[in-house]
Amino acid sequence: MPAEHILTQDAPPPLPGIYSQAVRAGNYVYTSGSVGMTKEGQMVEGTVADRTRQVIQNLEAVLKGSGMTLANVVKANIYLSNLSRDFATVNEVWKEMMPEPKPARTCIGVAELPAGGTDIEIEFTAYDG
């Protein structure tokens, strides 16, 4: 079965010709990293908590476009530009928004993220088998 590229209008659009919002390969969906932008492409102002909520909402919309939900997420990678400042805050939002059982997760501190003005990026792997 060939890979299926997922595109929804309910999340920020991918950069044309650069990447897909997500790719379904069999029972798995791999999302691209998402940042705290609205579907109109505006970075959410406020705190890292506000942007974290927006990122999870964006990824939830992408998963919905592939017939999945947050409950299907089996692995998450989180990238923070200020790990020591934002780790606890992101964890609080994570506990609030992600269903039980929580997926496996990695959280990595990075020097810079590619989308200007963001301090968080998250990507998911989801499974529906």
Short mmCIF file of C-alpha atoms in Angstrom, two decimals:
data_model
loop_
_atom_site.label_atom_id
_atom_site.label_comp_id
_atom_site.label_asym_id
_atom_site.label_seq_id
_atom_site.Cartn_x
_atom_site.Cartn_y
_atom_site.Cartn_z
CA MET A 1 0.00 0.00 0.00
CA PRO A 2 1.51 3.37 -0.98
CA ALA A 3 1.95 6.13 1.57
CA GLU A 4 -0.91 8.64 1.79
CA HIS A 5 -0.13 12.31 2.34
CA ILE A 6 -2.54 14.01 4.77
CA LEU A 7 -3.64 17.62 4.32
CA THR A 8 -6.30 19.40 6.39
CA GLN A 9 -7.45 22.99 6.26
CA ASP A 10 -7.94 22.88 10.05
CA ALA A 11 -4.22 23.20 10.82
CA PRO A 12 -1.47 25.52 9.57
CA PRO A 13 -0.58 24.69 5.96
CA PRO A 14 2.77 23.07 5.21
CA LEU A 15 5.40 24.99 3.28
CA PRO A 16 4.67 24.22 -0.39
CA GLY A 17 7.03 21.65 -1.83
CA ILE A 18 8.89 21.18 1.47
CA TYR A 19 6.86 18.72 3.59
CA SER A 20 3.42 17.19 4.27
CA GLN A 21 1.36 17.83 7.39
CA ALA A 22 1.42 14.05 7.89
CA VAL A 23 1.98 10.80 6.06
CA ARG A 24 0.00 7.61 6.62
CA ALA A 25 1.97 4.42 6.05
CA GLY A 26 -0.20 1.39 6.74
CA ASN A 27 -1.57 1.64 10.28
CA TYR A 28 0.81 4.46 11.23
CA VAL A 29 0.55 8.21 10.80
CA TYR A 30 3.68 10.32 11.13
CA THR A 31 3.05 14.03 11.59
CA SER A 32 5.46 16.78 10.70
CA GLY A 33 6.47 19.00 13.55
CA SER A 34 3.87 21.62 14.39
CA VAL A 35 4.41 24.97 16.09
CA GLY A 36 2.06 27.33 17.92
CA MET A 37 0.50 28.90 14.82
CA THR A 38 -3.16 29.23 14.02
CA LYS A 39 -4.49 27.65 10.84
CA GLU A 40 -4.24 31.14 9.32
CA GLY A 41 -0.48 31.10 9.94
CA GLN A 42 -0.35 33.55 12.86
CA MET A 43 1.94 32.68 15.80
CA VAL A 44 -0.05 32.52 19.04
CA GLU A 45 1.02 35.28 21.40
CA GLY A 46 1.22 34.77 25.14
CA THR A 47 3.01 32.01 27.00
CA VAL A 48 4.57 28.71 26.02
CA ALA A 49 1.45 27.12 27.56
CA ASP A 50 -0.72 28.97 25.03
CA ARG A 51 1.47 27.84 22.14
CA THR A 52 1.61 24.26 23.47
CA ARG A 53 -2.20 24.11 23.51
CA GLN A 54 -2.26 25.42 19.94
CA VAL A 55 0.32 22.86 18.79
CA ILE A 56 -1.68 19.97 20.26
CA GLN A 57 -4.89 21.33 18.69
CA ASN A 58 -3.10 21.59 15.33
CA LEU A 59 -1.84 18.02 15.56
CA GLU A 60 -5.25 16.81 16.69
CA ALA A 61 -6.74 18.36 13.51
CA VAL A 62 -4.10 16.64 11.36
CA LEU A 63 -4.81 13.30 13.06
CA LYS A 64 -8.55 13.81 12.51
CA GLY A 65 -7.79 14.30 8.81
CA SER A 66 -6.36 10.78 8.81
CA GLY A 67 -9.21 9.25 10.82
CA MET A 68 -7.35 9.22 14.15
CA THR A 69 -7.48 11.04 17.48
CA LEU A 70 -5.04 11.95 20.24
CA ALA A 71 -5.82 8.54 21.75
CA ASN A 72 -3.99 6.96 18.79
CA VAL A 73 -0.70 8.73 19.55
CA VAL A 74 1.98 6.22 20.53
CA LYS A 75 5.07 8.48 20.42
CA ALA A 76 5.71 12.20 20.69
CA ASN A 77 8.83 14.27 20.20
CA ILE A 78 8.85 17.73 21.77
CA TYR A 79 11.47 20.36 20.97
CA LEU A 80 11.89 23.35 23.30
CA SER A 81 14.18 26.32 22.72
CA ASN A 82 14.34 26.93 26.50
CA LEU A 83 14.11 23.53 28.17
CA SER A 84 14.93 24.64 31.70
CA ARG A 85 12.32 27.44 31.66
CA ASP A 86 9.49 25.69 29.80
CA PHE A 87 9.66 21.97 30.62
CA ALA A 88 7.36 22.06 33.67
CA THR A 89 4.82 24.32 31.95
CA VAL A 90 4.67 22.08 28.87
CA ASN A 91 4.20 19.06 31.14
CA GLU A 92 1.17 20.71 32.80
CA VAL A 93 -0.49 21.35 29.42
CA TRP A 94 0.46 17.83 28.31
CA LYS A 95 -1.28 16.31 31.35
CA GLU A 96 -4.36 18.46 30.68
CA MET A 97 -4.72 17.73 26.96
CA MET A 98 -3.34 14.27 26.24
CA PRO A 99 -5.57 11.28 27.04
CA GLU A 100 -4.57 8.29 29.15
CA PRO A 101 -2.61 6.21 28.65
CA LYS A 102 -0.01 8.81 27.75
CA PRO A 103 2.19 8.02 24.73
CA ALA A 104 5.92 7.45 24.87
CA ARG A 105 7.66 10.81 24.70
CA THR A 106 10.99 12.53 24.22
CA CYS A 107 11.60 16.18 25.10
CA ILE A 108 14.70 17.81 23.66
CA GLY A 109 16.22 21.23 24.29
CA VAL A 110 17.34 22.89 21.06
CA ALA A 111 19.22 26.10 20.29
CA GLU A 112 16.67 27.34 17.77
CA LEU A 113 13.49 26.26 15.99
CA PRO A 114 12.86 26.93 12.30
CA ALA A 115 9.58 28.86 12.64
CA GLY A 116 10.42 32.39 13.73
CA GLY A 117 8.97 33.35 17.08
CA THR A 118 8.23 29.90 18.41
CA ASP A 119 9.64 28.19 21.46
CA ILE A 120 8.01 24.77 20.97
CA GLU A 121 7.55 22.21 18.23
CA ILE A 122 5.87 18.80 18.58
CA GLU A 123 5.57 15.82 16.24
CA PHE A 124 3.47 12.68 16.71
CA THR A 125 3.49 9.08 15.59
CA ALA A 126 0.01 7.54 15.77
CA TYR A 127 -1.18 3.96 15.29
CA ASP A 128 -4.64 2.57 14.57
CA GLY A 129 -4.06 -1.17 14.53
#
